[in-house]
PDB file of C-alpha atoms in Angstrom:
ATOM      1  CA  MET T 341      32.598  13.879  14.390  1.00 90.00           C
ATOM      2  CA  ARG T 342      31.002  11.527  16.065  1.00 92.00           C
ATOM      3  CA  ILE T 343      27.385  10.020  15.049  1.00 93.00           C
ATOM      4  CA  GLY T 344      25.606  12.422  18.002  1.00 92.00           C
ATOM      5  CA  GLU T 345      27.529  15.642  16.590  1.00 94.00           C
ATOM      6  CA  LEU T 346      26.552  14.453  13.070  1.00 94.00           C
ATOM      7  CA  ALA T 347      22.988  13.903  14.015  1.00 94.00           C
ATOM      8  CA  ALA T 348      22.743  17.341  15.613  1.00 95.00           C
ATOM      9  CA  ARG T 349      24.466  19.093  13.042  1.00 94.00           C
ATOM     10  CA  ALA T 350      21.897  17.405  10.205  1.00 93.00           C
ATOM     11  CA  GLY T 351      18.908  18.087  12.427  1.00 91.00           C
ATOM     12  CA  THR T 352      17.826  14.334  12.357  1.00 92.00           C
ATOM     13  CA  THR T 353      18.306  11.361  14.944  1.00 94.00           C
ATOM     14  CA  THR T 354      21.230   8.998  15.273  1.00 94.00           C
ATOM     15  CA  ARG T 355      18.592   6.593  14.652  1.00 95.00           C
ATOM     16  CA  THR T 356      18.306   8.082  11.334  1.00 94.00           C
ATOM     17  CA  LEU T 357      21.637   7.999  10.593  1.00 94.00           C
ATOM     18  CA  ARG T 358      22.061   4.447  11.229  1.00 93.00           C
ATOM     19  CA  TYR T 359      19.602   3.708   9.060  1.00 95.00           C
ATOM     20  CA  TYR T 360      20.859   5.481   6.060  1.00 95.00           C
ATOM     21  CA  GLU T 361      23.920   3.876   6.836  1.00 93.00           C
ATOM     22  CA  SER T 362      22.106   0.200   6.542  1.00 93.00           C
ATOM     23  CA  ARG T 363      21.140   1.449   3.308  1.00 93.00           C
ATOM     24  CA  GLY T 364      23.912   2.410   2.086  1.00 92.00           C
ATOM     25  CA  LEU T 365      23.712   6.203   1.604  1.00 93.00           C
ATOM     26  CA  LEU T 366      26.020   7.011   4.587  1.00 92.00           C
ATOM     27  CA  PRO T 367      29.537   5.508   4.355  1.00 88.00           C
ATOM     28  CA  ALA T 368      30.318   3.566   7.889  1.00 80.00           C
ATOM     29  CA  ARG T 369      33.721   4.781   8.754  1.00 87.00           C
ATOM     30  CA  ARG T 370      34.904   3.591  12.262  1.00 89.00           C
ATOM     31  CA  SER T 371      37.483   5.204  14.065  1.00 87.00           C
ATOM     32  CA  VAL T 372      40.426   2.952  16.019  1.00 88.00           C
ATOM     33  CA  ASN T 373      38.072   2.816  19.027  1.00 89.00           C
ATOM     34  CA  GLY T 374      35.088   1.493  16.629  1.00 87.00           C
ATOM     35  CA  TYR T 375      33.246   4.439  16.954  1.00 88.00           C
ATOM     36  CA  ARG T 376      31.449   5.540  13.707  1.00 88.00           C
ATOM     37  CA  ALA T 377      33.642   8.589  12.674  1.00 91.00           C
ATOM     38  CA  TYR T 378      31.966  11.326   9.847  1.00 92.00           C
ATOM     39  CA  ASP T 379      33.439  14.437   8.482  1.00 91.00           C
ATOM     40  CA  GLU T 380      31.720  17.664   6.675  1.00 92.00           C
ATOM     41  CA  GLU T 381      31.202  15.657   3.384  1.00 91.00           C
ATOM     42  CA  ASP T 382      29.047  13.284   5.164  1.00 93.00           C
ATOM     43  CA  LEU T 383      27.129  16.415   6.600  1.00 94.00           C
ATOM     44  CA  ARG T 384      26.541  17.568   2.969  1.00 92.00           C
ATOM     45  CA  LEU T 385      25.526  14.189   2.242  1.00 93.00           C
ATOM     46  CA  LEU T 386      22.732  14.315   5.014  1.00 94.00           C
ATOM     47  CA  ARG T 387      21.543  17.837   4.025  1.00 93.00           C
ATOM     48  CA  GLN T 388      21.061  16.638   0.364  1.00 93.00           C
ATOM     49  CA  ILE T 389      19.274  13.779   1.338  1.00 95.00           C
ATOM     50  CA  ARG T 390      16.948  15.794   3.720  1.00 93.00           C
ATOM     51  CA  THR T 391      16.459  18.632   1.087  1.00 93.00           C
ATOM     52  CA  LEU T 392      15.185  15.992  -1.154  1.00 95.00           C
ATOM     53  CA  GLN T 393      13.119  14.210   1.304  1.00 93.00           C
ATOM     54  CA  ASP T 394      11.649  17.743   2.321  1.00 92.00           C
ATOM     55  CA  PHE T 395      10.420  17.965  -1.388  1.00 92.00           C
ATOM     56  CA  GLY T 396       8.799  14.563  -1.265  1.00 92.00           C
ATOM     57  CA  PHE T 397      11.419  12.386  -2.772  1.00 95.00           C
ATOM     58  CA  GLU T 398      11.898   8.800  -1.111  1.00 95.00           C
ATOM     59  CA  LEU T 399      14.615   7.693   0.361  1.00 94.00           C
ATOM     60  CA  GLU T 400      15.797   5.376  -2.548  1.00 95.00           C
ATOM     61  CA  GLU T 401      15.207   8.564  -4.722  1.00 96.00           C
ATOM     62  CA  THR T 402      17.882  10.288  -3.329  1.00 95.00           C
ATOM     63  CA  ARG T 403      20.609   7.787  -4.009  1.00 95.00           C
ATOM     64  CA  PRO T 404      21.724   9.281  -7.377  1.00 96.00           C
ATOM     65  CA  PHE T 405      22.332  12.500  -5.798  1.00 95.00           C
ATOM     66  CA  VAL T 406      24.211  11.111  -2.769  1.00 94.00           C
ATOM     67  CA  GLU T 407      26.339   8.872  -5.404  1.00 94.00           C
ATOM     68  CA  CYS T 408      27.141  12.062  -7.591  1.00 94.00           C
ATOM     69  CA  LEU T 409      28.124  13.405  -4.596  1.00 92.00           C
ATOM     70  CA  GLN T 410      30.322  10.750  -3.629  1.00 91.00           C
ATOM     71  CA  ALA T 411      31.547  10.671  -7.133  1.00 92.00           C
ATOM     72  CA  GLY T 412      33.253  14.065  -6.231  1.00 90.00           C
ATOM     73  CA  HIS T 413      30.690  16.310  -7.937  1.00 93.00           C
ATOM     74  CA  PRO T 414      29.972  19.798  -6.564  1.00 90.00           C
ATOM     75  CA  ALA T 415      26.204  19.569  -6.715  1.00 91.00           C
ATOM     76  CA  GLY T 416      24.275  16.444  -6.167  1.00 90.00           C
ATOM     77  CA  ASP T 417      22.300  16.965  -9.411  1.00 91.00           C
ATOM     78  CA  ALA T 418      25.355  17.074 -11.704  1.00 90.00           C
ATOM     79  CA  CYS T 419      25.224  13.508 -12.992  1.00 95.00           C
ATOM     80  CA  PRO T 420      22.516  12.192 -15.739  1.00 96.00           C
ATOM     81  CA  ALA T 421      20.820   9.737 -13.028  1.00 96.00           C
ATOM     82  CA  SER T 422      20.169  12.616 -10.689  1.00 96.00           C
ATOM     83  CA  LEU T 423      18.443  14.578 -13.604  1.00 96.00           C
ATOM     84  CA  GLU T 424      16.529  11.506 -14.460  1.00 97.00           C
ATOM     85  CA  VAL T 425      14.911  11.374 -11.061  1.00 96.00           C
ATOM     86  CA  TYR T 426      14.374  14.896 -11.138  1.00 96.00           C
ATOM     87  CA  ARG T 427      12.604  14.308 -14.240  1.00 96.00           C
ATOM     88  CA  SER T 428      10.497  11.268 -12.975  1.00 95.00           C
ATOM     89  CA  LYS T 429       9.199  13.231  -9.802  1.00 96.00           C
ATOM     90  CA  LEU T 430       8.341  16.233 -12.248  1.00 96.00           C
ATOM     91  CA  ALA T 431       5.976  13.691 -14.466  1.00 96.00           C
ATOM     92  CA  GLU T 432       4.896  12.224 -10.969  1.00 95.00           C
ATOM     93  CA  LEU T 433       4.286  16.214  -9.562  1.00 95.00           C
ATOM     94  CA  ASP T 434       2.248  17.131 -12.882  1.00 97.00           C
ATOM     95  CA  ASP T 435       0.433  14.127 -12.902  1.00 97.00           C
ATOM     96  CA  CYS T 436      -0.809  14.726  -9.230  1.00 96.00           C
ATOM     97  CA  LEU T 437      -1.584  18.490  -9.854  1.00 96.00           C
ATOM     98  CA  ALA T 438      -3.789  17.507 -13.093  1.00 97.00           C
ATOM     99  CA  ARG T 439      -5.771  14.893 -10.664  1.00 97.00           C
ATOM    100  CA  LEU T 440      -6.221  17.863  -8.133  1.00 96.00           C
ATOM    101  CA  GLN T 441      -7.434  20.223 -10.933  1.00 97.00           C
ATOM    102  CA  ALA T 442      -9.883  17.840 -12.012  1.00 96.00           C
ATOM    103  CA  VAL T 443     -11.191  17.705  -8.480  1.00 96.00           C
ATOM    104  CA  ARG T 444     -11.530  21.093  -8.059  1.00 97.00           C
ATOM    105  CA  ASP T 445     -13.263  21.723 -11.421  1.00 96.00           C
ATOM    106  CA  GLN T 446     -15.792  19.385 -10.198  1.00 97.00           C
ATOM    107  CA  VAL T 447     -16.253  20.819  -6.527  1.00 96.00           C
ATOM    108  CA  ALA T 448     -16.571  23.876  -8.625  1.00 96.00           C
ATOM    109  CA  ALA T 449     -19.539  22.505 -10.713  1.00 96.00           C
ATOM    110  CA  GLN T 450     -21.238  21.104  -7.980  1.00 97.00           C
ATOM    111  CA  LEU T 451     -21.046  24.485  -6.161  1.00 96.00           C
ATOM    112  CA  ALA T 452     -22.043  26.491  -9.251  1.00 95.00           C
ATOM    113  CA  ARG T 453     -25.077  23.676  -9.684  1.00 95.00           C
ATOM    114  CA  ALA T 454     -26.193  23.988  -5.795  1.00 95.00           C
ATOM    115  CA  GLU T 455     -25.909  28.074  -5.695  1.00 94.00           C
ATOM    116  CA  GLU T 456     -28.281  27.919  -8.730  1.00 94.00           C
ATOM    117  CA  GLU T 457     -30.715  25.757  -7.159  1.00 92.00           C
ATOM    118  CA  ARG T 458     -30.773  28.062  -4.009  1.00 92.00           C
ATOM    119  CA  ALA T 459     -31.062  31.013  -6.039  1.00 90.00           C
ATOM    120  CA  GLU T 460     -34.160  29.358  -7.802  1.00 89.00           C
ATOM    121  CA  LEU T 461     -35.562  28.444  -4.555  1.00 89.00           C
ATOM    122  CA  GLU T 462     -34.891  32.125  -3.148  1.00 86.00           C
ATOM    123  CA  ARG T 463     -36.957  33.446  -6.578  1.00 85.00           C
ATOM    124  CA  GLU T 464     -39.950  31.164  -6.439  1.00 83.00           C
ATOM    125  CA  ALA T 465     -40.251  31.882  -2.839  1.00 79.00           C
ATOM    126  CA  VAL T 466     -40.880  36.087  -3.519  1.00 73.00           C
ATOM    127  CA  ARG T 467     -42.710  35.799  -6.864  1.00 67.00           C
ATOM    128  CA  PRO T 468     -46.171  37.392  -6.892  1.00 64.00           C
ATOM    129  CA  GLY T 469     -48.797  35.078  -6.467  1.00 61.00           C
ATOM    130  CA  GLY T 470     -46.498  32.539  -4.630  1.00 57.00           C
ATOM    131  CA  PRO T 471     -47.236  31.330  -1.732  1.00 59.00           C
ATOM    132  CA  GLU T 472     -47.549  33.872   1.251  1.00 61.00           C
ATOM    133  CA  PRO T 473     -44.930  33.400   4.287  1.00 61.00           C
ATOM    134  CA  GLN T 474     -47.373  32.725   7.270  1.00 65.00           C
ATOM    135  CA  CYS T 475     -46.727  33.926  10.939  1.00 65.00           C
ATOM    136  CA  GLU T 476     -48.709  32.310  13.612  1.00 68.00           C
ATOM    137  CA  LEU T 477     -49.381  35.312  15.629  1.00 68.00           C
ATOM    138  CA  SER T 478     -50.446  37.302  12.550  1.00 57.00           C
ATOM    139  CA  THR T 479     -53.304  34.214  11.541  1.00 54.00           C
ATOM    140  CA  PRO T 480     -56.252  33.933  13.510  1.00 57.00           C
ATOM    141  CA  ARG T 481     -56.922  30.629  14.642  1.00 57.00           C
ATOM    142  CA  GLY T 482     -60.302  30.526  15.819  1.00 56.00           C
ATOM    143  CA  PRO T 483     -62.631  32.902  17.956  1.00 57.00           C
ATOM    144  CA  HIS T 484     -60.875  35.731  19.469  1.00 56.00           C
ATOM    145  CA  ARG T 485     -60.969  36.068  22.910  1.00 54.00           C
ATOM    146  CA  ASN T 486     -60.004  38.872  25.300  1.00 53.00           C
TER     147      ASN T 486
END
């Protein structure tokens, strides 16, 4: 298949495919007439790359998975280098989650403090002997005139 068909089937652009080719992730085979030629295996490589990128992997992080497929393994994550990338990504995600949890805890503490301060202000406003709310219409302002 030619580059346009591969791009359409993979849900990407020909520009992206050329970029992957320049990075050594997609083989650059040419037909006798000079056109780029691809097959189902190339589509499989592209789907692996796209899936990993959808998960947040950087393009270079997909290389061990592509190389694993190119080596003839049935899955791109069947090789030790791929497993190491998974471990590294998982550690990165765990760190990110821990930082997010810390921020969430701080926001929850701020909210609890702010709600307590507001409740205290409301309690003070309704205490017996506390200041009475004033209404301009109910408070006389000098001699009454008719």
